[in-house]
């Protein structure tokens, strides 16, 4: 019999380090009550007979079950039985005490075991003595869940492969993905589930398989993207999914509500971020924070794995105007790449190489661009420039690692750090030499003019690099596929630095981290639009972008940048919108 990985995933009171490993997060009462209320409002129990079966697959302290039972008690007169799983014995004991004290008439069946093991047993041979006392497990009417969120690199490759094999998963495996598959197997077709997840899967490339799983295995009714509401102590941006079993009554399209912090003036007030979801527009809560709340539908016009974005009449019209004025996208200029990744930065990257005696300084040092010198249009100059020891070259069009015998100082330096470098087991296991960079990218491309931009930033920061630097992994970069197409880089740097692109990002992706920060990664930036470079306004933008580059750090730059910003809005057929910076 197959068994799932033995992860202790539900102890909501673990240390921060343990939380990272197990994916544990304590569900706040405010959010638990919200999810419970949505489930109770969605389920149709008027004609229900028999016992209502309720499940929480990762019970923790029992907060979710307490909230759901309270809602059911207020709304319905039904016999209810509660089932749940929890691997932490102390949390399990606390949950049982809470439930039995609060709901003495409700039979409580909580078991100290892994929910994923249970799911696998349900569809194999269920052991005698299992709490369900049956080889054929009856599905559940209601499920309320906050599955653990543990990414592949934390689970470990072996565990991830086992989960993938046992639950039919493909791509990068997160633990909560296996939970979603498991929940879909045991929810009645007429049942309802409220599931708390990280919102990350909605828009990332790696989340495509999760999006497909949800759309294919459930009837999705409603999505709430709770953004940067800070409902959790952990750095998690949560979302809530309200789903039914697959029953032929799909909601098409599902509803979608999003809430993100903003600097705009509030039009209404709410008691808390959850209460703010009932409003639309900019809402202020008592601590002074303001949120932009949007109500719409989930975009379901493309494939099941397509990025999830909110669709409103206004946003559709806005994007249609942009599309009508779009000549191409950033991906049409060339391939967007992440910077180099050494996986041993303290060895390869330093700002004090000059402090080493000249007779021992490595020969293969290159200037390095990092987010520390990021600035719009032109990188900042730094007194202590970071440089990277870059042991790669191109020979006859092929990238290769250098022969250290040709560079004695480099060899001597790297040999000093050989134990550290050989500790990168994945490099060795991939058949690479012990002193290679993990992701070296293209050595021949560094000397070519390139567009560089920060990965994580509250506003876009794009600049042109003429210095031939190596780009670090905290930034992305782009060169033109055609050598004589440099004007496209200037067009891109103008669009990339504009307030227009912030608005485009929020309309198309609306994926932010805490404090309003956005992620500028390949899958987003490659979709950024470009106006026609041969149009009159395209020529003006290119010329003004070059002028802005030359004016960086000088009087008049801000005025020039503002004029260029307005020109970009005009190029896409839109009036300038005020974007807080």
XYZ file of C-alpha atoms in Angstrom:
581
model
C 0.000 0.000 0.000
C 1.250 3.487 -0.833
C 1.626 5.938 1.999
C 1.946 9.705 1.800
C 4.996 11.546 3.121
C 4.976 11.782 6.904
C 4.943 15.556 7.200
C 3.755 17.054 10.475
C 1.923 19.767 8.643
C -0.709 21.103 11.009
C 0.867 22.340 14.233
C -0.292 25.949 14.208
C 1.973 26.871 17.144
C 5.356 25.933 15.730
C 8.424 28.136 15.600
C 9.018 30.266 12.522
C 11.643 27.836 11.244
C 9.332 24.880 11.734
C 6.504 26.762 10.053
C 8.582 27.161 6.918
C 9.222 23.421 6.795
C 5.701 22.285 7.602
C 3.641 25.092 6.066
C 1.867 25.699 9.336
C -0.137 28.875 9.780
C -2.664 29.681 12.471
C -5.981 30.726 10.956
C -7.139 33.999 12.547
C -10.673 34.034 13.913
C -11.722 36.855 11.580
C -10.816 34.818 8.507
C -12.170 31.557 9.936
C -15.551 33.202 10.548
C -15.579 34.615 7.024
C -14.904 31.246 5.370
C -17.458 29.512 7.585
C -20.088 32.125 6.748
C -19.514 31.741 3.010
C -19.886 27.955 3.234
C -23.084 28.213 5.278
C -24.578 30.736 2.860
C -23.726 28.628 -0.178
C -24.922 25.205 0.920
C -28.519 24.115 0.289
C -29.682 22.040 3.243
C -33.439 22.587 3.190
C -34.111 19.045 1.984
C -31.091 17.425 3.619
C -31.816 14.262 5.566
C -29.532 12.251 7.777
C -26.279 13.369 9.332
C -24.302 16.288 7.896
C -20.671 15.205 7.561
C -18.102 17.979 8.096
C -14.331 17.697 7.545
C -11.236 19.761 8.327
C -8.167 17.978 6.885
C -5.635 19.980 8.941
C -7.402 20.824 12.194
C -4.738 22.733 14.113
C -6.401 24.350 17.125
C -9.864 23.778 15.667
C -10.499 27.428 14.789
C -12.090 26.653 11.426
C -14.341 23.933 12.814
C -15.467 26.132 15.714
C -16.434 28.871 13.261
C -18.266 26.525 10.908
C -20.187 24.724 13.661
C -21.225 28.092 15.107
C -22.592 29.180 11.721
C -24.440 25.906 11.177
C -25.942 26.038 14.671
C -27.339 29.524 14.005
C -28.799 28.678 10.601
C -29.915 25.042 10.604
C -31.348 22.364 12.859
C -29.421 19.354 11.659
C -27.485 16.452 13.044
C -23.817 17.145 12.424
C -20.748 14.952 12.790
C -17.233 16.361 12.617
C -14.175 14.614 11.222
C -10.633 15.839 11.031
C -6.937 15.098 10.921
C -4.012 16.580 12.807
C -0.473 15.275 13.199
C 0.484 17.361 16.236
C -0.793 15.696 19.439
C -0.978 18.871 21.542
C -2.915 20.765 18.880
C -5.219 17.772 18.474
C -5.936 17.634 22.214
C -6.682 21.368 22.301
C -9.035 21.078 19.338
C -10.970 18.167 20.854
C -11.426 20.064 24.136
C -12.655 23.194 22.334
C -15.130 21.306 20.176
C -16.537 19.098 22.931
C -16.992 22.057 25.275
C -18.504 24.313 22.651
C -20.664 21.726 20.915
C -21.398 18.889 23.350
C -24.137 17.414 21.139
C -21.882 17.080 18.076
C -19.951 13.802 17.678
C -16.293 14.663 17.102
C -13.971 12.242 15.292
C -10.460 13.690 15.137
C -7.518 11.469 14.375
C -3.794 11.991 14.800
C -2.636 11.159 11.324
C -1.769 12.634 7.963
C -4.766 13.527 5.800
C -2.922 12.572 2.634
C -2.339 9.060 3.973
C -6.059 8.809 4.630
C -6.927 9.848 1.083
C -4.618 7.236 -0.366
C -6.121 4.580 1.896
C -9.631 5.576 0.875
C -8.851 4.633 -2.678
C -6.907 1.545 -1.700
C -7.732 -0.817 1.160
C -8.880 1.032 4.263
C -7.519 -0.706 7.364
C -9.775 -2.221 9.969
C -10.079 0.067 12.941
C -9.933 3.274 10.913
C -12.074 5.973 12.491
C -14.502 5.742 9.565
C -15.008 2.002 10.192
C -15.680 1.255 6.553
C -13.828 0.082 3.524
C -15.939 2.431 1.431
C -15.590 5.936 2.813
C -18.638 8.128 2.494
C -17.801 11.539 1.023
C -18.327 14.759 2.953
C -21.056 17.370 2.756
C -18.917 20.292 3.932
C -15.162 20.832 4.019
C -13.378 23.781 5.590
C -9.623 23.827 5.133
C -6.424 25.789 5.455
C -4.016 23.356 3.751
C -0.302 23.647 4.548
C 1.648 25.654 1.998
C 5.052 24.042 1.556
C 7.047 24.601 -1.628
C 9.082 21.962 -3.447
C 12.459 23.187 -2.231
C 11.274 22.841 1.383
C 9.568 19.469 0.927
C 12.647 18.067 -0.776
C 12.919 16.421 -4.180
C 12.232 12.881 -2.931
C 9.069 13.840 -1.047
C 7.875 15.930 -3.988
C 8.342 13.001 -6.375
C 6.381 10.706 -4.078
C 3.524 13.193 -3.861
C 3.552 13.629 -7.630
C 3.410 9.883 -8.182
C 0.713 9.217 -5.598
C -1.584 12.103 -6.498
C -0.989 12.318 -10.242
C 0.702 15.712 -10.028
C 2.900 17.255 -12.695
C 5.289 20.196 -12.638
C 6.555 21.773 -9.446
C 4.787 20.196 -6.491
C 3.520 22.135 -3.476
C 1.991 20.252 -0.562
C -1.317 22.101 -0.762
C -1.683 20.934 -4.372
C -1.862 17.343 -3.134
C -4.420 18.499 -0.561
C -6.606 19.998 -3.285
C -6.557 16.749 -5.242
C -7.385 14.845 -2.063
C -10.249 17.169 -1.167
C -11.744 16.817 -4.641
C -11.852 13.049 -4.139
C -13.855 13.143 -0.912
C -16.273 16.067 -1.424
C -19.815 15.085 -2.364
C -20.989 16.336 -5.781
C -23.558 18.413 -3.881
C -21.046 19.354 -1.189
C -19.440 22.743 -0.551
C -15.874 23.525 0.503
C -14.200 26.713 1.654
C -10.435 26.533 1.194
C -7.781 29.034 2.292
C -4.753 29.059 -0.010
C -1.830 31.286 -0.914
C -2.790 33.543 -3.816
C 0.537 32.874 -5.522
C -0.776 30.081 -7.734
C -3.272 32.400 -9.444
C -0.777 34.206 -11.647
C 2.527 32.315 -11.656
C 3.674 29.984 -14.399
C 4.326 27.253 -11.841
C 0.738 27.614 -10.600
C -0.769 26.559 -13.934
C -1.233 22.946 -12.854
C -2.987 24.060 -9.640
C -5.327 26.322 -11.619
C -6.168 23.394 -13.887
C -6.745 21.078 -10.930
C -9.236 23.468 -9.347
C -11.126 24.186 -12.568
C -11.259 20.517 -13.604
C -11.991 18.851 -10.247
C -14.397 21.328 -8.625
C -17.207 23.640 -9.577
C -15.568 26.934 -8.657
C -18.142 29.415 -7.339
C -16.228 32.352 -5.896
C -12.677 33.613 -5.419
C -11.542 36.184 -2.866
C -7.995 37.457 -3.363
C -7.180 38.901 0.059
C -3.903 40.396 -1.117
C -1.826 42.367 1.381
C -4.491 42.555 4.092
C -1.957 41.040 6.544
C -4.506 38.683 8.056
C -1.727 36.203 8.808
C 1.384 36.826 10.880
C 3.348 34.858 8.285
C 4.338 36.443 4.978
C 1.423 34.818 3.194
C -0.908 36.599 0.799
C -4.069 34.536 1.199
C -6.997 33.775 -1.023
C -10.230 31.951 -0.304
C -11.897 29.560 -2.736
C -15.545 28.562 -2.476
C -16.119 25.371 -4.454
C -18.694 22.644 -4.970
C -18.202 19.054 -6.019
C -18.454 18.348 -9.730
C -22.214 18.194 -10.209
C -22.997 19.620 -13.641
C -24.071 22.981 -12.213
C -20.938 25.025 -12.768
C -21.006 28.755 -12.065
C -19.739 30.351 -15.258
C -17.977 32.634 -14.760
C -17.215 32.403 -11.030
C -17.299 35.571 -8.954
C -14.022 37.285 -8.066
C -13.365 39.911 -5.381
C -9.908 41.359 -4.738
C -8.588 43.680 -2.037
C -5.195 45.406 -2.033
C -3.759 48.287 -0.046
C -3.724 51.667 -1.795
C -2.803 55.309 -1.209
C -5.958 56.591 -2.897
C -8.588 58.603 -1.015
C -11.222 56.446 0.670
C -14.863 56.681 -0.384
C -16.221 54.509 2.453
C -15.244 52.930 5.774
C -15.297 49.387 7.124
C -14.665 47.716 10.469
C -11.839 45.534 9.133
C -10.440 44.165 5.838
C -13.008 41.337 5.771
C -15.874 43.790 6.252
C -14.354 45.898 3.459
C -15.070 43.081 0.989
C -18.751 44.049 1.098
C -17.845 47.451 -0.357
C -16.427 48.420 -3.728
C -13.842 51.087 -4.446
C -11.429 52.554 -1.889
C -12.291 51.615 1.698
C -10.630 52.754 4.936
C -10.362 50.615 8.088
C -9.946 51.974 11.650
C -6.138 51.715 11.745
C -5.918 54.113 8.789
C -5.085 51.606 6.075
C -6.948 52.022 2.805
C -7.826 49.246 0.392
C -8.972 49.125 -3.201
C -11.769 46.557 -3.376
C -12.788 45.311 -6.811
C -15.807 43.140 -7.635
C -15.938 41.211 -10.881
C -15.742 37.797 -12.474
C -12.934 35.312 -13.022
C -11.614 35.378 -16.570
C -12.553 31.936 -17.935
C -12.349 32.644 -21.650
C -9.139 30.672 -22.199
C -7.702 27.318 -21.107
C -8.163 25.916 -17.599
C -4.514 26.649 -16.741
C -4.710 30.323 -17.794
C -3.732 33.052 -15.328
C -6.553 34.014 -12.994
C -7.454 37.670 -13.216
C -10.465 39.681 -12.225
C -12.662 40.898 -15.056
C -14.813 43.994 -14.740
C -16.468 46.049 -17.440
C -14.045 48.902 -16.763
C -10.908 46.743 -16.821
C -11.998 44.953 -19.993
C -12.588 48.267 -21.750
C -9.235 49.612 -20.509
C -7.316 46.569 -21.742
C -9.176 46.620 -25.059
C -7.994 50.185 -25.631
C -4.411 49.157 -24.877
C -4.687 46.170 -27.226
C -5.910 48.406 -30.032
C -2.768 50.555 -29.704
C -0.284 47.700 -29.197
C 2.320 46.945 -31.879
C 4.073 44.129 -30.017
C 5.276 43.028 -26.607
C 8.577 42.862 -24.767
C 8.908 39.187 -25.743
C 9.048 40.302 -29.385
C 12.305 42.152 -28.666
C 14.109 39.101 -27.343
C 14.185 36.483 -24.621
C 13.924 37.761 -21.052
C 16.390 36.029 -18.751
C 16.996 36.037 -15.027
C 20.491 37.025 -13.920
C 23.224 34.610 -12.900
C 22.832 32.406 -9.839
C 25.984 31.204 -8.094
C 24.452 29.421 -5.067
C 27.675 30.502 -3.321
C 27.591 34.302 -3.457
C 30.089 34.769 -0.630
C 32.684 32.963 -2.735
C 31.946 34.382 -6.184
C 30.666 37.900 -5.420
C 32.574 40.518 -3.413
C 32.989 44.265 -3.218
C 36.464 44.036 -1.680
C 38.436 42.216 -4.356
C 40.784 45.221 -4.509
C 41.777 44.583 -0.900
C 43.427 41.330 -1.925
C 47.118 41.531 -2.876
C 47.513 41.993 -6.615
C 49.499 38.784 -6.912
C 46.529 36.732 -5.661
C 43.553 38.596 -7.147
C 41.632 36.248 -9.474
C 41.903 37.020 -13.184
C 38.246 36.472 -14.144
C 36.548 39.367 -12.353
C 33.627 41.130 -14.047
C 31.520 44.087 -12.956
C 28.178 42.979 -11.555
C 24.788 44.640 -11.769
C 22.526 44.032 -8.755
C 19.368 45.627 -7.406
C 21.586 47.742 -5.119
C 22.462 50.027 -8.047
C 19.025 49.980 -9.668
C 17.757 53.321 -10.956
C 15.350 54.327 -13.681
C 17.003 54.670 -17.099
C 20.639 54.510 -15.881
C 22.195 52.475 -13.058
C 23.710 54.247 -10.081
C 27.440 54.408 -9.644
C 28.748 52.803 -6.476
C 31.976 53.477 -4.610
C 32.259 49.807 -3.680
C 31.349 48.098 -6.921
C 30.431 44.468 -6.628
C 32.302 42.190 -8.984
C 31.818 38.544 -9.743
C 34.347 35.837 -10.421
C 32.888 34.508 -13.671
C 34.487 31.212 -14.812
C 32.619 30.823 -18.088
C 33.372 31.666 -21.717
C 32.158 31.037 -25.250
C 34.147 29.022 -27.764
C 32.857 28.563 -31.334
C 29.408 29.678 -30.251
C 29.200 27.254 -27.332
C 29.296 28.165 -23.657
C 31.832 26.316 -21.575
C 33.532 26.532 -18.208
C 37.091 27.881 -18.347
C 40.205 25.754 -17.902
C 41.553 26.830 -14.516
C 45.097 25.939 -15.556
C 45.043 29.106 -17.687
C 44.178 31.263 -14.674
C 46.444 30.375 -11.712
C 45.171 33.100 -9.358
C 41.575 32.105 -10.010
C 42.421 28.463 -9.455
C 44.197 29.195 -6.162
C 41.299 31.303 -4.888
C 38.658 28.741 -5.812
C 40.679 25.886 -4.324
C 40.568 27.721 -0.980
C 36.784 27.503 -1.134
C 36.523 24.087 -2.748
C 34.715 22.412 0.194
C 32.009 25.080 0.059
C 31.626 24.815 -3.706
C 31.568 21.030 -3.703
C 28.874 21.271 -1.055
C 26.534 22.370 -3.839
C 25.515 18.760 -4.462
C 23.057 19.616 -7.217
C 25.897 21.123 -9.273
C 27.969 17.954 -8.973
C 24.979 15.661 -9.539
C 24.166 17.568 -12.728
C 27.578 16.575 -14.116
C 28.977 20.082 -13.813
C 32.446 21.086 -12.644
C 32.731 21.981 -8.975
C 33.632 25.632 -9.641
C 30.855 26.490 -12.123
C 28.056 28.952 -11.487
C 24.709 27.219 -11.152
C 23.080 29.542 -13.714
C 25.821 31.274 -15.757
C 23.604 32.463 -18.645
C 25.284 33.552 -21.902
C 28.865 34.867 -21.529
C 28.748 36.359 -25.038
C 25.703 38.508 -24.249
C 27.111 40.623 -21.432
C 28.941 43.097 -23.675
C 25.818 43.802 -25.741
C 23.582 46.781 -24.791
C 20.803 45.401 -22.626
C 17.660 46.306 -20.745
C 17.869 45.407 -17.040
C 15.136 45.545 -14.406
C 14.580 44.703 -10.758
C 12.681 41.602 -9.763
C 10.826 42.900 -6.676
C 9.932 46.574 -6.414
C 7.017 48.781 -5.396
C 7.396 50.600 -8.712
C 9.032 49.508 -11.971
C 12.760 50.217 -12.303
C 14.169 49.588 -15.793
C 17.509 50.810 -17.108
C 19.883 50.469 -20.047
C 23.276 48.877 -19.437
C 26.100 49.908 -21.769
C 28.850 48.861 -19.347
C 28.931 45.185 -20.286
C 28.191 44.043 -16.746
C 27.105 40.604 -15.642
C 23.543 40.712 -14.271
C 22.895 39.155 -10.868
C 19.972 36.864 -10.086
C 18.009 39.598 -8.284
C 17.425 41.259 -11.659
C 16.250 40.272 -15.127
C 17.669 41.356 -18.482
C 16.886 41.478 -22.170
C 18.911 41.977 -25.357
C 17.549 42.410 -28.854
C 17.469 39.435 -31.182
C 18.449 41.727 -34.049
C 21.687 43.746 -33.566
C 20.268 46.804 -35.356
C 17.124 46.983 -33.198
C 18.525 48.956 -30.277
C 15.718 51.496 -30.583
C 13.396 48.828 -29.216
C 15.343 48.810 -25.946
C 14.763 52.547 -25.606
C 11.082 52.100 -26.362
C 10.933 49.345 -23.741
C 12.762 51.335 -21.053
C 10.279 54.190 -21.531
C 7.263 51.902 -21.256
C 8.812 49.898 -18.414
C 9.409 52.978 -16.246
C 6.004 54.520 -16.888
C 3.069 54.820 -14.530
C 1.082 53.353 -17.428
C 2.830 50.009 -16.965
C 1.925 50.008 -13.262
C -1.723 50.388 -14.239
C -1.337 47.720 -16.937
C 0.251 45.340 -14.434
C -2.611 45.821 -12.003
C -5.296 45.386 -14.676
C -3.708 42.324 -16.274
C -2.059 40.528 -13.338
C -2.949 42.314 -10.093
C -0.438 40.250 -8.170
C 1.298 42.161 -5.401
C 3.414 41.319 -2.406
C 3.260 43.118 0.924
C 3.582 46.920 1.012
C 2.387 47.211 -2.576
C 5.489 45.619 -4.068
C 5.197 43.935 -7.428
C 7.186 41.127 -8.998
C 8.696 41.959 -12.365
C 9.489 38.493 -13.661
C 9.602 36.959 -17.116
C 6.014 35.730 -17.302
C 4.681 39.229 -16.585
C 7.199 41.493 -18.295
C 7.204 39.524 -21.547
C 3.534 40.542 -21.911
C 4.175 44.271 -21.465
C 2.898 46.088 -24.571
C 4.852 48.298 -26.965
C 3.521 51.023 -29.263
C 4.598 51.098 -32.902
C 8.289 52.127 -32.948
C 7.899 53.528 -36.476
C 4.961 55.758 -35.602
C 5.457 59.446 -34.945
C 4.792 59.023 -31.241
C 7.052 55.956 -31.164
C 9.944 58.019 -32.554
C 9.281 60.732 -29.976
C 9.273 58.220 -27.108
C 12.570 56.682 -28.246
C 14.257 60.070 -28.584
C 12.955 61.256 -25.225
C 14.059 58.016 -23.508
C 17.605 58.555 -24.793
C 17.471 62.128 -23.507
C 16.225 60.923 -20.107
C 19.166 58.499 -19.891
C 21.601 61.367 -20.505
C 19.790 63.593 -17.985
C 19.764 61.155 -15.053
C 21.149 62.871 -11.962
C 20.955 66.307 -13.546
C 18.569 69.228 -13.206
C 15.552 68.806 -15.425
C 15.461 65.007 -15.341
C 12.185 64.736 -13.411
C 10.424 67.155 -15.755
C 11.675 65.210 -18.761
C 10.646 61.898 -17.194
C 7.140 63.244 -16.480
C 6.752 64.370 -20.091
C 7.885 60.966 -21.292
C 5.443 59.278 -18.924
C 2.544 61.282 -20.371
C 3.676 60.406 -23.880
C 3.507 56.681 -23.102
C -0.090 57.017 -21.889
C -0.940 58.885 -25.071
C 0.685 56.187 -27.206
C -1.770 53.642 -25.827
C -4.797 55.852 -26.371
C -5.417 56.573 -22.704
C -5.587 59.684 -20.533
C -2.912 59.946 -17.858
C -3.983 58.367 -14.575
C -2.486 59.488 -11.294
C -0.471 56.602 -9.859
C 0.910 57.116 -6.361
C 4.717 56.825 -6.160
